[in-house]
Amino acid sequence: MGTQHVVTMLPGEGTGPEICEAVRLVIDASGVNIKWEYEDIGLDCLDKYGTLLPDKTIQNIAKNKVALKGPTTTPIGTGHKSANVTLRKVFDLYANVRPAKLIPVLKRPWDKIDIINFRENTEDSYAAIEHMVSDEVAQCLKVITWPGSYRIADFAFKWAKANGRKKIFCVHKANIMKMTDGLFLDAFREVAKKYPDIESGDIIVDNCCMQLVRNPAQFDCLVLPNLYGDILTDLCAGLVGGLGFAPGANVGDGCAIFEAVHGSAPKYAGMKKVNPSAVLISGIMMLRWLKEEAAAARIEKAMFAVLDERKHVTYDVGGTAKTDEYAQAIVDKMHAKA
Amino acid sequence: MPTFTETAKATKKKREIKLVGVDMYIITEKGIPKFDDIGAFKCEFISNRGTKVWPGFVSPDLLQVNWYRCRFMATKDVQDADVNTFLDALTKKGWWWSAAQKLWTYDGEPGFSKAY
């Protein structure tokens, strides 16, 4: 066994625990040496701790600096603060990396999609600055800063350079929001000067949406402010097969949390019915972040093979396998002799 | 016949509005501000880019800009004139601020968000 990594496991709620157990089964079978430390997060924490994100969980993530997270539910409207957004804020996980890549076995109308979205994760209208400024007017401040914009752009260019990507576009609405989106775009252009080997450009967000559904193959990497990023990353997930296959990484300078971006599907909780692929692919991203490329590639190859055979796949991709049966099939495939 | 605006406004629920505090947007290059109580107002929290930086845990990696939201809550019943006195005192203490936002409750419910 190689270097031992200590990783915080956040199973979340609803179907989260059964998904995370399936994912742990696969990751542990890949040959990587991980000590998992389980911590609570999400709606189930409310009765026990009075918060969606207990301090104990925060302290554990601060110690380990890496976590794998299952789905959680954010209450709509008034009430408790989102555990997801709180995690991003507390640990300053400013880069939300959301790859959207076609999985060969999933039939889609396109031949090629391989986009990496870099969503700024801490600013914009997610700064939690909202007021009822009169009894008939609500206001939310959209906060865009030069350091925050420069940082996400630089992160994206560095990632692109390290991973052989060729082209980055900044997505914005600077024709209308000239101060906020204008600042974001200016910072992107400033950073782009440092990376002359990578083609850069910009595109207005509404046009980007249209172009994505008409011809997604034209895009390589996108850098987006928080709100556009939230929306377009799900659009991209839809292009490649839905949220069931959409991984995500929230990365800061000192910590990274890998998570599925789908909800916790409480109506399926305990039925072992849902597809764990999104958390599993997030786990593969985590392994690569931990420099465990061999284990990551082993899982990825086995997962694609199981999907391709379609014998042990979950209901959403036309099968009848339970969550853990799908995971076990991936484990068996990894252990099968070539 | 009422206009559409009149029709919409007629659906609005009448609510009791009460002044309970002020959000101050302070510009400083000296890091997280520190405040003593100022008149009838006490600082409850300070956030930067929406993230709470006082009191409590702050990641050493947290990016902070030179613009802080400082929430001051009233320690007793206050009127608009008390806010004027507060702003004057804050300015005299040397704080440079870009904006102030009064905080009201509506039928006792906060009309303002907390920081993350």
Short mmCIF file of C-alpha atoms in Angstrom, two decimals, chain B residues 25-113:
data_model
loop_
_atom_site.label_atom_id
_atom_site.label_comp_id
_atom_site.label_asym_id
_atom_site.label_seq_id
_atom_site.Cartn_x
_atom_site.Cartn_y
_atom_site.Cartn_z
CA TYR B 25 -19.94 49.04 4.56
CA ILE B 26 -16.49 50.07 5.76
CA ILE B 27 -13.43 50.54 3.53
CA THR B 28 -10.11 49.89 5.27
CA GLU B 29 -6.68 48.53 4.40
CA LYS B 30 -5.97 47.63 8.04
CA GLY B 31 -7.72 44.26 8.14
CA ILE B 32 -10.78 43.26 10.13
CA PRO B 33 -12.15 46.34 11.95
CA LYS B 34 -12.64 46.35 15.71
CA PHE B 35 -15.41 48.39 17.30
CA ASP B 36 -16.49 49.37 20.77
CA ASP B 37 -20.21 49.93 21.25
CA ILE B 38 -21.25 53.15 19.53
CA GLY B 39 -24.24 54.85 21.15
CA ALA B 40 -27.19 52.50 21.00
CA PHE B 41 -25.49 50.13 18.52
CA LYS B 42 -23.28 47.08 19.08
CA CYS B 43 -21.36 45.25 16.36
CA GLU B 44 -22.80 41.75 15.92
CA PHE B 45 -20.66 40.41 13.07
CA ILE B 46 -18.32 41.47 10.29
CA SER B 47 -18.21 39.81 6.88
CA ASN B 48 -15.96 40.15 3.87
CA ARG B 49 -17.21 39.12 0.43
CA GLY B 50 -20.16 37.61 2.29
CA THR B 51 -18.07 35.39 4.57
CA LYS B 52 -18.16 36.06 8.31
CA VAL B 53 -14.69 37.08 9.50
CA TRP B 54 -15.64 38.10 13.06
CA PRO B 55 -16.42 36.55 15.47
CA GLY B 56 -15.41 32.90 15.04
CA PHE B 57 -13.27 30.73 12.81
CA VAL B 58 -11.57 32.35 9.83
CA SER B 59 -9.58 30.24 7.39
CA PRO B 60 -6.03 31.58 7.10
CA ASP B 61 -6.43 31.15 3.32
CA LEU B 62 -9.50 33.37 3.14
CA LEU B 63 -9.27 36.09 0.50
CA GLN B 64 -10.31 39.41 1.99
CA VAL B 65 -10.81 42.67 0.15
CA ASN B 66 -10.76 46.17 1.62
CA TRP B 67 -14.54 46.37 1.98
CA TYR B 68 -16.23 44.98 5.09
CA ARG B 69 -19.89 44.63 5.94
CA CYS B 70 -20.24 45.41 9.64
CA ARG B 71 -23.61 44.62 11.19
CA PHE B 72 -24.58 46.85 14.11
CA MET B 73 -27.67 45.88 16.06
CA ALA B 74 -29.56 48.26 18.34
CA THR B 75 -29.26 47.52 22.04
CA LYS B 76 -32.51 49.37 22.80
CA ASP B 77 -35.46 50.83 20.91
CA VAL B 78 -34.07 53.25 18.32
CA GLN B 79 -35.34 55.85 15.87
CA ASP B 80 -33.91 57.18 12.60
CA ALA B 81 -32.29 60.06 14.49
CA ASP B 82 -30.24 57.53 16.50
CA VAL B 83 -28.82 56.23 13.21
CA ASN B 84 -27.78 59.78 12.27
CA THR B 85 -25.96 60.12 15.61
CA PHE B 86 -24.35 56.71 15.10
CA LEU B 87 -23.12 57.58 11.60
CA ASP B 88 -21.69 60.86 12.86
CA ALA B 89 -19.86 59.09 15.70
CA LEU B 90 -18.49 56.42 13.36
CA THR B 91 -17.15 59.05 10.97
CA LYS B 92 -15.57 61.03 13.84
CA LYS B 93 -13.78 57.85 14.93
CA GLY B 94 -12.08 57.87 11.53
CA TRP B 95 -13.96 55.07 9.78
CA TRP B 96 -14.42 55.55 6.04
CA TRP B 97 -17.66 54.01 4.88
CA SER B 98 -19.19 53.57 1.46
CA ALA B 99 -22.80 52.94 2.41
CA ALA B 100 -25.21 52.32 5.25
CA GLN B 101 -28.28 50.11 5.08
CA LYS B 102 -30.90 50.32 7.79
CA LEU B 103 -32.11 46.98 9.07
CA TRP B 104 -35.79 46.51 9.68
CA THR B 105 -37.94 43.70 10.93
CA TYR B 106 -41.29 43.14 9.28
CA ASP B 107 -43.85 41.79 11.76
CA GLY B 108 -40.86 40.70 13.80
CA GLU B 109 -39.17 38.79 10.93
CA PRO B 110 -35.73 40.03 9.84
CA GLY B 111 -35.68 41.83 6.50
CA PHE B 112 -31.96 41.10 6.12
CA SER B 113 -29.75 38.07 5.57
#
